[in-house]
Each structure stands twice: as C-alpha cells, then as structure tokens.
Amino acid sequence: MATIQWFPGHMAKAIRQLEENLHVVDIVFELVDARIPQASRNPEIERLIKEKPHLVIMTKSDLADPEETTNWIKAFKKQGLPAIAVDSKANITTKTITRITQSILADKLDNELQKGLKERPIRAITVGIPNVGKSTLLNRLVNKRAAQVGDRPGVTKGQQWLRSSSKLQLLDTPGILWPKFEDERTGQALALTGAIKDQRFASDDVALFALKFFRAYYEGALRKRYKLTDDDLVLSDVDLLLKLTKQFGMKDDYDRASDRLILDIRKGKLGRYTVDRTEEE
Ligand SMILES: Nc1nc2c(ncn2[C@@H]2O[C@H](COP(=O)(O)OP(=O)(O)OP(=O)(O)O)[C@@H](O)[C@H]2O)c(=O)[nH]1
C-alpha cells in the first residue's frame, strides 16, 4: 500500500483530476473526519469546487463525541453547507444520502424536467484526505465490495460509475486531497487520529498534546482508563506522561509509552472524542 507524500506535483495532479471529474458530477460529497472536522478539511476545497453543490459527510461519527457532532452539523449549516454524520461501518443508509442529495439538487432537477429532459440518476464524487473513509463509504453506498479498502492512506485506484440506487451514481475514484499542514495543532490533531503518517510528528509531542486535550475536555475518561488519582491530575503534562510510562512498565521509554497512549485513544479506549471544538470556531 502506497503512502502519499504531498509534494507540489502531487497537489497539482490531485487538483487537475478533481477539476476534470467536477465536469461530470452534479454534486461533491466532501468527507471529513467527525473527530477533526476542521483539521481534516482540505484547505483548498471551497476554491476547488466553487459553485458545485456540496454535501459535507462527517465520517467515523461512531468515534466522535455525539454532542460536538451535532454542534458541527449546525456550524456547517450556518456556513451554508448541508452536513450529515455517518458511521460507515454500521448504519449508513443509501436512502438518507439519496434523499438529502435530491433535496440539495431539487431546483436543478426540476429545471431539467421542465425543459423536457428525461429523469436521470444524480452523479456524485466523494473527496477527502487520505484515510478519511472514502472507500468504506463507497462500499456501503454501493452495497458490495466494489472499492478497495485499507487501513492506510492511499489505496484507491481506477475509475468507473457505481450504482448506489436508481437515483444515485458514484464515481469509484474518490478525489484524494491533502490535509492542512498549516500549524502544529492541526498536525497534532491529524496525527492523533491517525490521519497522517506517524513519523511526521514526534510521538511524545502528540502524546503531550493528547494529554492536554483530554484533561481539558474528557478528564473523566482519562482518569478512568488509567486509574488516575486527584494527585496525578495536578501533575504537569510531562510529569503525567512520565507517570504513565512507569505505569505501563516501560521504565523511561517515553516514546513507546506515547505510542501506547496514542493507540489507546485512536482505538477509542478512552471513549468517543472530538478534537476540533465548535466553541473555538
Ligand atoms: N470506526 C469507523 N471507522 C471507519 C469509518 N469509515 C472508515 N473507517 C476506517 O478508516 C480506515 C480508512 O478507511 P478507507 O475507507 O480506506 O479510507 P480512504 O479515505 O478510502 O483512504 P485512502 O484510500 O487512503 O484515501 C479503515 O480502517 C476503515 O475501516 C467509520 O465510519 N467508522
């Protein structure tokens, strides 16, 4: 499985491919990770898809904090962007997505019918950063293993239309776009959720970021998972990481302890969480 390194040439190619595909679709499904709805948005997306109708689909909502997911849907709507949350591993429904898509395109479709054009399926493309869940969602929507799925970024190839319902067709080649690398916080949020290659950020930095974040928003989960006392919770982030390293039986191997903490968080062992907060919007 290839891992994408985003050099300027790759970005130019991704833009070119998306621009070509935009000509043949009615709507763009922009996938963002529900745990990081801001960090997982491509910085150029709005400019790239311009006036094309657009639905934000928040993937992995089963891993995200439900309250924040609701807040994010409202925040997107405020920006004029319809948004929904899905758990592609469980209950994603073709019907719901078809219905929302039809309502977004209602005017255009009515217009076509009034002009005497025949009713036709809506054509859509999914776009998003690597590993956001494009293939998994496609598989769900077409209800068979028609797209390749992997747990690492960069596995999608080929191009054809897949029938989702009689009303909806999807391009089997998602648009793969690069994430933001704008600031350290965004990078750490991407690394914590597993959206970008681990080597890009030092594990202990990501672990310290995670500790600070969980203490601020999900202290109870942190306390419960690692059986922390009140005294532990007044330690500095660094001292808390040292304590956890010992607790994990890893002596002074902070890197290994950091990896363990990050893995626990990614696997949802500390419960559901959303790193990007609407109140910080
Ligand atoms: N829990 C959960 N996991 C998901 C969901 N959607 C996708 N995943 C997992 O996320 C990982 C990446 O999913 P893919 O569908 O391969 O992602 P992609 O965007 O196609 O990735 P690239 O092909 O690398 O661009 C896989 O391990 C999926 O099982 C979801 O809604 N919930």
PDB file of C-alpha atoms and ligand atoms in Angstrom:
ATOM      1  CA  MET A   1       0.000   0.000   0.000  1.00  0.00           C
ATOM      2  CA  ALA A   2       1.439   3.315  -1.057  1.00  0.00           C
ATOM      3  CA  THR A   3       1.598   6.160   1.391  1.00  0.00           C
ATOM      4  CA  ILE A   4       1.116   9.547  -0.148  1.00  0.00           C
ATOM      5  CA  GLN A   5       3.762  12.198   0.372  1.00  0.00           C
ATOM      6  CA  TRP A   6       2.306  15.502  -0.715  1.00  0.00           C
ATOM      7  CA  PHE A   7       4.808  17.239  -2.930  1.00  0.00           C
ATOM      8  CA  PRO A   8       3.674  20.190  -5.063  1.00  0.00           C
ATOM      9  CA  GLY A   9       3.480  17.860  -8.094  1.00  0.00           C
ATOM     10  CA  HIS A  10       1.028  15.603  -6.293  1.00  0.00           C
ATOM     11  CA  MET A  11      -1.104  18.527  -5.300  1.00  0.00           C
ATOM     12  CA  ALA A  12      -1.195  19.808  -8.871  1.00  0.00           C
ATOM     13  CA  LYS A  13      -2.197  16.359 -10.116  1.00  0.00           C
ATOM     14  CA  ALA A  14      -4.906  15.975  -7.471  1.00  0.00           C
ATOM     15  CA  ILE A  15      -6.314  19.372  -8.394  1.00  0.00           C
ATOM     16  CA  ARG A  16      -6.268  18.550 -12.108  1.00  0.00           C
ATOM     17  CA  GLN A  17      -8.047  15.232 -11.576  1.00  0.00           C
ATOM     18  CA  LEU A  18     -10.674  16.768  -9.356  1.00  0.00           C
ATOM     19  CA  GLU A  19     -11.286  19.598 -11.817  1.00  0.00           C
ATOM     20  CA  GLU A  20     -11.764  17.050 -14.628  1.00  0.00           C
ATOM     21  CA  ASN A  21     -14.150  14.965 -12.555  1.00  0.00           C
ATOM     22  CA  LEU A  22     -16.132  18.001 -11.446  1.00  0.00           C
ATOM     23  CA  HIS A  23     -17.328  18.407 -15.035  1.00  0.00           C
ATOM     24  CA  VAL A  24     -19.144  15.089 -14.922  1.00  0.00           C
ATOM     25  CA  VAL A  25     -20.782  15.212 -11.493  1.00  0.00           C
ATOM     26  CA  ASP A  26     -23.800  17.028 -10.084  1.00  0.00           C
ATOM     27  CA  ILE A  27     -22.617  17.114  -6.503  1.00  0.00           C
ATOM     28  CA  VAL A  28     -19.495  16.703  -4.377  1.00  0.00           C
ATOM     29  CA  PHE A  29     -19.574  14.633  -1.196  1.00  0.00           C
ATOM     30  CA  GLU A  30     -16.832  16.158   0.914  1.00  0.00           C
ATOM     31  CA  LEU A  31     -15.762  13.701   3.592  1.00  0.00           C
ATOM     32  CA  VAL A  32     -14.341  14.995   6.844  1.00  0.00           C
ATOM     33  CA  ASP A  33     -13.436  13.032   9.971  1.00  0.00           C
ATOM     34  CA  ALA A  34     -16.050  13.755  12.647  1.00  0.00           C
ATOM     35  CA  ARG A  35     -13.306  13.875  15.312  1.00  0.00           C
ATOM     36  CA  ILE A  36     -11.429  16.602  13.436  1.00  0.00           C
ATOM     37  CA  PRO A  37     -13.964  18.321  11.149  1.00  0.00           C
ATOM     38  CA  GLN A  38     -11.655  21.289  10.762  1.00  0.00           C
ATOM     39  CA  ALA A  39      -8.209  19.693  10.575  1.00  0.00           C
ATOM     40  CA  SER A  40      -9.392  17.061   8.079  1.00  0.00           C
ATOM     41  CA  ARG A  41     -10.828  19.615   5.643  1.00  0.00           C
ATOM     42  CA  ASN A  42      -8.631  20.313   2.681  1.00  0.00           C
ATOM     43  CA  PRO A  43      -7.608  23.976   2.798  1.00  0.00           C
ATOM     44  CA  GLU A  44      -8.390  24.497  -0.907  1.00  0.00           C
ATOM     45  CA  ILE A  45     -11.652  22.612  -1.122  1.00  0.00           C
ATOM     46  CA  GLU A  46     -14.041  25.558  -1.313  1.00  0.00           C
ATOM     47  CA  ARG A  47     -11.964  27.221  -4.003  1.00  0.00           C
ATOM     48  CA  LEU A  48     -11.671  23.980  -5.978  1.00  0.00           C
ATOM     49  CA  ILE A  49     -15.298  23.025  -6.101  1.00  0.00           C
ATOM     50  CA  LYS A  50     -16.535  26.588  -6.490  1.00  0.00           C
ATOM     51  CA  GLU A  51     -20.285  26.746  -7.109  1.00  0.00           C
ATOM     52  CA  LYS A  52     -20.773  22.987  -7.418  1.00  0.00           C
ATOM     53  CA  PRO A  53     -23.394  21.704  -4.968  1.00  0.00           C
ATOM     54  CA  HIS A  54     -21.721  20.215  -1.982  1.00  0.00           C
ATOM     55  CA  LEU A  55     -22.616  17.938   0.935  1.00  0.00           C
ATOM     56  CA  VAL A  56     -20.296  17.578   3.915  1.00  0.00           C
ATOM     57  CA  ILE A  57     -20.295  13.992   5.200  1.00  0.00           C
ATOM     58  CA  MET A  58     -18.755  13.571   8.636  1.00  0.00           C
ATOM     59  CA  THR A  59     -17.315  10.053   8.735  1.00  0.00           C
ATOM     60  CA  LYS A  60     -16.347   7.931  11.740  1.00  0.00           C
ATOM     61  CA  SER A  61     -19.076   9.575  13.793  1.00  0.00           C
ATOM     62  CA  ASP A  62     -19.117   6.408  15.928  1.00  0.00           C
ATOM     63  CA  LEU A  63     -15.725   7.519  17.285  1.00  0.00           C
ATOM     64  CA  ALA A  64     -16.639  11.183  17.794  1.00  0.00           C
ATOM     65  CA  ASP A  65     -18.369  12.969  20.662  1.00  0.00           C
ATOM     66  CA  PRO A  66     -22.061  12.992  19.630  1.00  0.00           C
ATOM     67  CA  GLU A  67     -22.759  16.399  21.161  1.00  0.00           C
ATOM     68  CA  GLU A  68     -19.910  18.008  19.235  1.00  0.00           C
ATOM     69  CA  THR A  69     -21.033  16.245  16.052  1.00  0.00           C
ATOM     70  CA  THR A  70     -24.447  17.883  16.403  1.00  0.00           C
ATOM     71  CA  ASN A  71     -22.744  21.234  17.008  1.00  0.00           C
ATOM     72  CA  TRP A  72     -20.581  20.782  13.927  1.00  0.00           C
ATOM     73  CA  ILE A  73     -23.560  19.969  11.725  1.00  0.00           C
ATOM     74  CA  LYS A  74     -25.118  23.244  12.897  1.00  0.00           C
ATOM     75  CA  ALA A  75     -21.846  25.130  12.353  1.00  0.00           C
ATOM     76  CA  PHE A  76     -21.548  23.832   8.772  1.00  0.00           C
ATOM     77  CA  LYS A  77     -25.181  24.701   8.090  1.00  0.00           C
ATOM     78  CA  LYS A  78     -24.523  28.230   9.325  1.00  0.00           C
ATOM     79  CA  GLN A  79     -21.828  28.478   6.655  1.00  0.00           C
ATOM     80  CA  GLY A  80     -24.415  27.412   4.067  1.00  0.00           C
ATOM     81  CA  LEU A  81     -23.100  23.861   3.888  1.00  0.00           C
ATOM     82  CA  PRO A  82     -25.506  20.976   4.373  1.00  0.00           C
ATOM     83  CA  ALA A  83     -23.836  18.335   6.546  1.00  0.00           C
ATOM     84  CA  ILE A  84     -24.600  14.877   7.894  1.00  0.00           C
ATOM     85  CA  ALA A  85     -22.753  12.430  10.134  1.00  0.00           C
ATOM     86  CA  VAL A  86     -22.302   8.760   9.283  1.00  0.00           C
ATOM     87  CA  ASP A  87     -20.836   5.610  10.743  1.00  0.00           C
ATOM     88  CA  SER A  88     -19.851   3.795   7.574  1.00  0.00           C
ATOM     89  CA  LYS A  89     -19.147   0.624   9.498  1.00  0.00           C
ATOM     90  CA  ALA A  90     -22.707   0.293  10.712  1.00  0.00           C
ATOM     91  CA  ASN A  91     -25.855   2.044   9.743  1.00  0.00           C
ATOM     92  CA  ILE A  92     -25.099   4.298   6.819  1.00  0.00           C
ATOM     93  CA  THR A  93     -28.118   4.413   4.590  1.00  0.00           C
ATOM     94  CA  THR A  94     -28.165   4.933   0.891  1.00  0.00           C
ATOM     95  CA  LYS A  95     -31.732   6.186   1.238  1.00  0.00           C
ATOM     96  CA  THR A  96     -30.769   9.024   3.566  1.00  0.00           C
ATOM     97  CA  ILE A  97     -27.898  10.188   1.383  1.00  0.00           C
ATOM     98  CA  THR A  98     -30.000   9.900  -1.775  1.00  0.00           C
ATOM     99  CA  ARG A  99     -32.802  11.905  -0.156  1.00  0.00           C
ATOM    100  CA  ILE A 100     -30.513  14.710   1.072  1.00  0.00           C
ATOM    101  CA  THR A 101     -28.765  14.833  -2.288  1.00  0.00           C
ATOM    102  CA  GLN A 102     -32.088  15.107  -4.086  1.00  0.00           C
ATOM    103  CA  SER A 103     -33.177  17.948  -1.833  1.00  0.00           C
ATOM    104  CA  ILE A 104     -29.910  19.841  -2.410  1.00  0.00           C
ATOM    105  CA  LEU A 105     -30.341  19.443  -6.170  1.00  0.00           C
ATOM    106  CA  ALA A 106     -34.131  19.890  -6.235  1.00  0.00           C
ATOM    107  CA  ASP A 107     -34.093  23.146  -8.224  1.00  0.00           C
ATOM    108  CA  LYS A 108     -31.663  21.859 -10.837  1.00  0.00           C
ATOM    109  CA  LEU A 109     -33.567  18.590 -11.301  1.00  0.00           C
ATOM    110  CA  ASP A 110     -36.936  20.389 -11.522  1.00  0.00           C
ATOM    111  CA  ASN A 111     -35.493  22.700 -14.112  1.00  0.00           C
ATOM    112  CA  GLU A 112     -34.343  19.799 -16.246  1.00  0.00           C
ATOM    113  CA  LEU A 113     -37.753  18.143 -16.099  1.00  0.00           C
ATOM    114  CA  GLN A 114     -39.476  21.396 -17.018  1.00  0.00           C
ATOM    115  CA  LYS A 115     -37.181  21.727 -20.003  1.00  0.00           C
ATOM    116  CA  GLY A 116     -38.435  18.304 -21.095  1.00  0.00           C
ATOM    117  CA  LEU A 117     -35.239  16.425 -20.241  1.00  0.00           C
ATOM    118  CA  LYS A 118     -35.617  12.832 -19.068  1.00  0.00           C
ATOM    119  CA  GLU A 119     -35.263  11.967 -15.396  1.00  0.00           C
ATOM    120  CA  ARG A 120     -31.731  10.698 -14.766  1.00  0.00           C
ATOM    121  CA  PRO A 121     -29.607   9.492 -11.852  1.00  0.00           C
ATOM    122  CA  ILE A 122     -27.667  12.052  -9.866  1.00  0.00           C
ATOM    123  CA  ARG A 123     -23.917  11.702 -10.250  1.00  0.00           C
ATOM    124  CA  ALA A 124     -21.622  12.304  -7.300  1.00  0.00           C
ATOM    125  CA  ILE A 125     -17.965  12.123  -6.374  1.00  0.00           C
ATOM    126  CA  THR A 126     -16.516  11.635  -2.903  1.00  0.00           C
ATOM    127  CA  VAL A 127     -13.488  13.698  -1.976  1.00  0.00           C
ATOM    128  CA  GLY A 128     -11.376  13.868   1.127  1.00  0.00           C
ATOM    129  CA  ILE A 129      -7.956  13.476   2.669  1.00  0.00           C
ATOM    130  CA  PRO A 130      -6.312  10.030   2.813  1.00  0.00           C
ATOM    131  CA  ASN A 131      -7.799   7.605   5.319  1.00  0.00           C
ATOM    132  CA  VAL A 132     -10.929   9.676   5.952  1.00  0.00           C
ATOM    133  CA  GLY A 133     -13.118   6.739   4.916  1.00  0.00           C
ATOM    134  CA  LYS A 134     -13.855   7.303   1.214  1.00  0.00           C
ATOM    135  CA  SER A 135     -13.624   3.640   0.153  1.00  0.00           C
ATOM    136  CA  THR A 136     -15.565   2.403   3.156  1.00  0.00           C
ATOM    137  CA  LEU A 137     -18.409   4.810   2.455  1.00  0.00           C
ATOM    138  CA  LEU A 138     -18.420   3.901  -1.232  1.00  0.00           C
ATOM    139  CA  ASN A 139     -18.573   0.208  -0.384  1.00  0.00           C
ATOM    140  CA  ARG A 140     -21.518   0.887   1.845  1.00  0.00           C
ATOM    141  CA  LEU A 141     -23.332   3.035  -0.654  1.00  0.00           C
ATOM    142  CA  VAL A 142     -22.948   0.568  -3.488  1.00  0.00           C
ATOM    143  CA  ASN A 143     -23.581  -2.295  -1.116  1.00  0.00           C
ATOM    144  CA  LYS A 144     -20.796  -4.550  -2.354  1.00  0.00           C
ATOM    145  CA  ARG A 145     -17.047  -4.679  -2.130  1.00  0.00           C
ATOM    146  CA  ALA A 146     -16.636  -2.663  -5.283  1.00  0.00           C
ATOM    147  CA  ALA A 147     -13.974  -0.294  -3.960  1.00  0.00           C
ATOM    148  CA  GLN A 148     -10.689  -1.184  -2.396  1.00  0.00           C
ATOM    149  CA  VAL A 149     -10.491  -0.538   1.324  1.00  0.00           C
ATOM    150  CA  GLY A 150      -7.417  -0.360   3.510  1.00  0.00           C
ATOM    151  CA  ASP A 151      -6.434   0.993   6.869  1.00  0.00           C
ATOM    152  CA  ARG A 152      -3.602   3.110   5.474  1.00  0.00           C
ATOM    153  CA  PRO A 153      -3.760   6.223   3.312  1.00  0.00           C
ATOM    154  CA  GLY A 154      -3.510   5.945  -0.460  1.00  0.00           C
ATOM    155  CA  VAL A 155      -5.112   2.751  -1.776  1.00  0.00           C
ATOM    156  CA  THR A 156      -7.762   3.966  -4.208  1.00  0.00           C
ATOM    157  CA  LYS A 157      -7.297   3.453  -7.970  1.00  0.00           C
ATOM    158  CA  GLY A 158      -9.360   3.057 -11.187  1.00  0.00           C
ATOM    159  CA  GLN A 159     -12.402   4.928 -12.488  1.00  0.00           C
ATOM    160  CA  GLN A 160     -15.995   3.913 -13.224  1.00  0.00           C
ATOM    161  CA  TRP A 161     -19.539   4.769 -12.162  1.00  0.00           C
ATOM    162  CA  LEU A 162     -21.021   2.699  -9.398  1.00  0.00           C
ATOM    163  CA  ARG A 163     -24.762   2.438  -8.954  1.00  0.00           C
ATOM    164  CA  SER A 164     -25.866   3.300  -5.450  1.00  0.00           C
ATOM    165  CA  SER A 165     -29.607   3.482  -6.010  1.00  0.00           C
ATOM    166  CA  SER A 166     -31.731   4.031  -9.090  1.00  0.00           C
ATOM    167  CA  LYS A 167     -31.397   7.732  -8.298  1.00  0.00           C
ATOM    168  CA  LEU A 168     -27.706   7.963  -7.388  1.00  0.00           C
ATOM    169  CA  GLN A 169     -24.426   7.013  -9.057  1.00  0.00           C
ATOM    170  CA  LEU A 170     -20.965   7.471  -7.666  1.00  0.00           C
ATOM    171  CA  LEU A 171     -17.603   7.778  -9.309  1.00  0.00           C
ATOM    172  CA  ASP A 172     -15.498   4.928  -7.971  1.00  0.00           C
ATOM    173  CA  THR A 173     -12.376   7.115  -7.963  1.00  0.00           C
ATOM    174  CA  PRO A 174     -12.572   9.447  -4.999  1.00  0.00           C
ATOM    175  CA  GLY A 175     -10.756  12.747  -5.081  1.00  0.00           C
ATOM    176  CA  ILE A 176      -7.822  12.395  -2.696  1.00  0.00           C
ATOM    177  CA  LEU A 177      -6.750  15.732  -1.324  1.00  0.00           C
ATOM    178  CA  TRP A 178      -4.008  16.728   1.063  1.00  0.00           C
ATOM    179  CA  PRO A 179      -4.783  17.769   4.624  1.00  0.00           C
ATOM    180  CA  LYS A 180      -3.800  21.073   6.140  1.00  0.00           C
ATOM    181  CA  PHE A 181      -0.257  21.347   7.328  1.00  0.00           C
ATOM    182  CA  GLU A 182      -0.764  24.905   8.417  1.00  0.00           C
ATOM    183  CA  ASP A 183       0.088  24.822  12.055  1.00  0.00           C
ATOM    184  CA  GLU A 184       1.343  22.488  14.709  1.00  0.00           C
ATOM    185  CA  ARG A 185      -2.015  21.991  16.373  1.00  0.00           C
ATOM    186  CA  THR A 186      -3.637  20.849  13.142  1.00  0.00           C
ATOM    187  CA  GLY A 187      -0.758  18.448  12.529  1.00  0.00           C
ATOM    188  CA  GLN A 188      -1.048  17.003  16.003  1.00  0.00           C
ATOM    189  CA  ALA A 189      -4.809  16.582  15.661  1.00  0.00           C
ATOM    190  CA  LEU A 190      -4.266  14.738  12.364  1.00  0.00           C
ATOM    191  CA  ALA A 191      -1.525  12.570  13.871  1.00  0.00           C
ATOM    192  CA  LEU A 192      -3.550  11.737  16.989  1.00  0.00           C
ATOM    193  CA  THR A 193      -6.487  10.422  14.966  1.00  0.00           C
ATOM    194  CA  GLY A 194      -4.198   8.513  12.570  1.00  0.00           C
ATOM    195  CA  ALA A 195      -4.937  10.690   9.543  1.00  0.00           C
ATOM    196  CA  ILE A 196      -1.287  11.282   8.689  1.00  0.00           C
ATOM    197  CA  LYS A 197       1.874   9.260   8.842  1.00  0.00           C
ATOM    198  CA  ASP A 198       3.114   8.801  12.360  1.00  0.00           C
ATOM    199  CA  GLN A 199       6.725   9.649  11.531  1.00  0.00           C
ATOM    200  CA  ARG A 200       5.797  13.199  10.638  1.00  0.00           C
ATOM    201  CA  PHE A 201       5.380  14.157  14.288  1.00  0.00           C
ATOM    202  CA  ALA A 202       7.317  13.039  17.344  1.00  0.00           C
ATOM    203  CA  SER A 203       5.135  10.646  19.351  1.00  0.00           C
ATOM    204  CA  ASP A 204       5.832  12.374  22.633  1.00  0.00           C
ATOM    205  CA  ASP A 205       4.659  15.723  21.223  1.00  0.00           C
ATOM    206  CA  VAL A 206       1.437  14.115  20.037  1.00  0.00           C
ATOM    207  CA  ALA A 207       1.036  12.328  23.396  1.00  0.00           C
ATOM    208  CA  LEU A 208       1.512  15.590  25.313  1.00  0.00           C
ATOM    209  CA  PHE A 209      -0.980  17.284  23.022  1.00  0.00           C
ATOM    210  CA  ALA A 210      -3.412  14.396  23.704  1.00  0.00           C
ATOM    211  CA  LEU A 211      -2.956  14.627  27.464  1.00  0.00           C
ATOM    212  CA  LYS A 212      -3.558  18.358  27.487  1.00  0.00           C
ATOM    213  CA  PHE A 213      -6.612  17.940  25.294  1.00  0.00           C
ATOM    214  CA  PHE A 214      -8.161  15.065  27.280  1.00  0.00           C
ATOM    215  CA  ARG A 215      -7.570  16.897  30.551  1.00  0.00           C
ATOM    216  CA  ALA A 216      -9.389  19.904  29.179  1.00  0.00           C
ATOM    217  CA  TYR A 217     -12.389  18.089  27.695  1.00  0.00           C
ATOM    218  CA  TYR A 218     -12.554  14.451  28.818  1.00  0.00           C
ATOM    219  CA  GLU A 219     -10.758  14.306  32.148  1.00  0.00           C
ATOM    220  CA  GLY A 220     -13.114  11.640  33.493  1.00  0.00           C
ATOM    221  CA  ALA A 221     -12.242   9.287  30.626  1.00  0.00           C
ATOM    222  CA  LEU A 222      -8.520   9.764  31.205  1.00  0.00           C
ATOM    223  CA  ARG A 223      -8.893   9.238  34.931  1.00  0.00           C
ATOM    224  CA  LYS A 224     -10.939   6.086  34.479  1.00  0.00           C
ATOM    225  CA  ARG A 225      -8.795   4.464  31.809  1.00  0.00           C
ATOM    226  CA  TYR A 226      -5.518   4.925  33.681  1.00  0.00           C
ATOM    227  CA  LYS A 227      -6.911   4.876  37.226  1.00  0.00           C
ATOM    228  CA  LEU A 228      -5.559   8.328  37.978  1.00  0.00           C
ATOM    229  CA  THR A 229      -5.918   9.982  41.380  1.00  0.00           C
ATOM    230  CA  ASP A 230      -6.559  13.653  42.187  1.00  0.00           C
ATOM    231  CA  ASP A 231      -2.825  13.992  42.856  1.00  0.00           C
ATOM    232  CA  ASP A 232      -1.980  12.626  39.410  1.00  0.00           C
ATOM    233  CA  LEU A 233      -4.272  15.142  37.790  1.00  0.00           C
ATOM    234  CA  VAL A 234      -2.385  18.127  39.182  1.00  0.00           C
ATOM    235  CA  LEU A 235       0.875  16.915  37.615  1.00  0.00           C
ATOM    236  CA  SER A 236       2.183  18.742  34.564  1.00  0.00           C
ATOM    237  CA  ASP A 237       1.530  17.057  31.214  1.00  0.00           C
ATOM    238  CA  VAL A 238       5.159  15.964  31.046  1.00  0.00           C
ATOM    239  CA  ASP A 239       5.088  14.504  34.569  1.00  0.00           C
ATOM    240  CA  LEU A 240       1.835  12.746  33.813  1.00  0.00           C
ATOM    241  CA  LEU A 241       3.400  11.173  30.737  1.00  0.00           C
ATOM    242  CA  LEU A 242       6.327  10.038  32.907  1.00  0.00           C
ATOM    243  CA  LYS A 243       3.903   8.524  35.374  1.00  0.00           C
ATOM    244  CA  LEU A 244       2.039   6.671  32.635  1.00  0.00           C
ATOM    245  CA  THR A 245       5.338   5.397  31.209  1.00  0.00           C
ATOM    246  CA  LYS A 246       6.144   3.791  34.559  1.00  0.00           C
ATOM    247  CA  GLN A 247       2.586   2.542  34.921  1.00  0.00           C
ATOM    248  CA  PHE A 248       2.824   0.846  31.509  1.00  0.00           C
ATOM    249  CA  GLY A 249       6.000  -0.885  32.763  1.00  0.00           C
ATOM    250  CA  MET A 250       8.121   0.882  30.163  1.00  0.00           C
ATOM    251  CA  LYS A 251      10.757   2.327  32.527  1.00  0.00           C
ATOM    252  CA  ASP A 252      11.836   5.539  30.802  1.00  0.00           C
ATOM    253  CA  ASP A 253      10.858   4.674  27.242  1.00  0.00           C
ATOM    254  CA  TYR A 254       8.602   7.716  26.736  1.00  0.00           C
ATOM    255  CA  ASP A 255       8.340   7.150  23.023  1.00  0.00           C
ATOM    256  CA  ARG A 256       6.886   3.692  23.467  1.00  0.00           C
ATOM    257  CA  ALA A 257       4.552   4.955  26.198  1.00  0.00           C
ATOM    258  CA  SER A 258       3.468   7.791  23.920  1.00  0.00           C
ATOM    259  CA  ASP A 259       2.691   5.326  21.146  1.00  0.00           C
ATOM    260  CA  ARG A 260       0.643   3.249  23.544  1.00  0.00           C
ATOM    261  CA  LEU A 261      -1.362   6.259  24.735  1.00  0.00           C
ATOM    262  CA  ILE A 262      -1.980   7.394  21.147  1.00  0.00           C
ATOM    263  CA  LEU A 263      -3.074   3.908  20.115  1.00  0.00           C
ATOM    264  CA  ASP A 264      -5.477   3.671  23.056  1.00  0.00           C
ATOM    265  CA  ILE A 265      -7.024   6.977  22.026  1.00  0.00           C
ATOM    266  CA  ARG A 266      -7.254   6.038  18.341  1.00  0.00           C
ATOM    267  CA  LYS A 267      -8.904   2.749  19.213  1.00  0.00           C
ATOM    268  CA  GLY A 268     -11.474   4.569  21.312  1.00  0.00           C
ATOM    269  CA  LYS A 269     -10.311   3.049  24.608  1.00  0.00           C
ATOM    270  CA  LEU A 270     -10.826   6.429  26.268  1.00  0.00           C
ATOM    271  CA  GLY A 271     -14.248   6.744  24.698  1.00  0.00           C
ATOM    272  CA  ARG A 272     -15.571   8.984  21.965  1.00  0.00           C
ATOM    273  CA  TYR A 273     -13.905  12.333  21.469  1.00  0.00           C
ATOM    274  CA  THR A 274     -13.815  15.319  19.141  1.00  0.00           C
ATOM    275  CA  VAL A 275     -10.549  17.223  18.922  1.00  0.00           C
ATOM    276  CA  ASP A 276     -11.776  20.208  16.899  1.00  0.00           C
ATOM    277  CA  ARG A 277     -14.233  22.154  19.043  1.00  0.00           C
ATOM    278  CA  THR A 278     -17.031  24.269  17.691  1.00  0.00           C
ATOM    279  CA  GLU A 279     -16.646  26.759  20.533  1.00  0.00           C
ATOM    280  CA  GLU A 280     -13.169  27.540  19.196  1.00  0.00           C
ATOM    281  CA  GLU A 281     -14.569  28.234  15.730  1.00  0.00           C
TER     282      GLU A 281
HETATM  283  N1  LIG B   1     -14.980   3.474  13.142  1.00  0.00           N
HETATM  284  C1  LIG B   1     -15.066   3.807  11.860  1.00  0.00           C
HETATM  285  N2  LIG B   1     -14.054   3.527  11.037  1.00  0.00           N
HETATM  286  C2  LIG B   1     -14.166   3.874   9.748  1.00  0.00           C
HETATM  287  C3  LIG B   1     -15.311   4.535   9.231  1.00  0.00           C
HETATM  288  N3  LIG B   1     -15.102   4.783   7.920  1.00  0.00           N
HETATM  289  C4  LIG B   1     -13.885   4.269   7.634  1.00  0.00           C
HETATM  290  N4  LIG B   1     -13.308   3.723   8.727  1.00  0.00           N
HETATM  291  C5  LIG B   1     -11.971   3.097   8.821  1.00  0.00           C
HETATM  292  O1  LIG B   1     -11.000   4.074   8.444  1.00  0.00           O
HETATM  293  C6  LIG B   1      -9.916   3.448   7.742  1.00  0.00           C
HETATM  294  C7  LIG B   1      -9.728   4.138   6.401  1.00  0.00           C
HETATM  295  O2  LIG B   1     -10.867   3.916   5.580  1.00  0.00           O
HETATM  296  P1  LIG B   1     -10.795   3.950   3.978  1.00  0.00           P
HETATM  297  O3  LIG B   1     -12.202   3.798   3.513  1.00  0.00           O
HETATM  298  O4  LIG B   1      -9.771   3.003   3.472  1.00  0.00           O
HETATM  299  O5  LIG B   1     -10.283   5.442   3.748  1.00  0.00           O
HETATM  300  P2  LIG B   1      -9.972   6.191   2.360  1.00  0.00           P
HETATM  301  O6  LIG B   1     -10.375   7.599   2.557  1.00  0.00           O
HETATM  302  O7  LIG B   1     -10.596   5.441   1.231  1.00  0.00           O
HETATM  303  O8  LIG B   1      -8.408   6.082   2.309  1.00  0.00           O
HETATM  304  P3  LIG B   1      -7.409   6.298   1.046  1.00  0.00           P
HETATM  305  O9  LIG B   1      -7.763   5.264   0.044  1.00  0.00           O
HETATM  306  O10 LIG B   1      -6.100   6.098   1.687  1.00  0.00           O
HETATM  307  O11 LIG B   1      -7.588   7.690   0.547  1.00  0.00           O
HETATM  308  C8  LIG B   1     -10.290   1.968   7.622  1.00  0.00           C
HETATM  309  O12 LIG B   1      -9.631   1.277   8.657  1.00  0.00           O
HETATM  310  C9  LIG B   1     -11.794   1.963   7.841  1.00  0.00           C
HETATM  311  O13 LIG B   1     -12.253   0.754   8.382  1.00  0.00           O
HETATM  312  C10 LIG B   1     -16.380   4.838  10.140  1.00  0.00           C
HETATM  313  O14 LIG B   1     -17.417   5.448   9.803  1.00  0.00           O
HETATM  314  N5  LIG B   1     -16.193   4.446  11.436  1.00  0.00           N
END
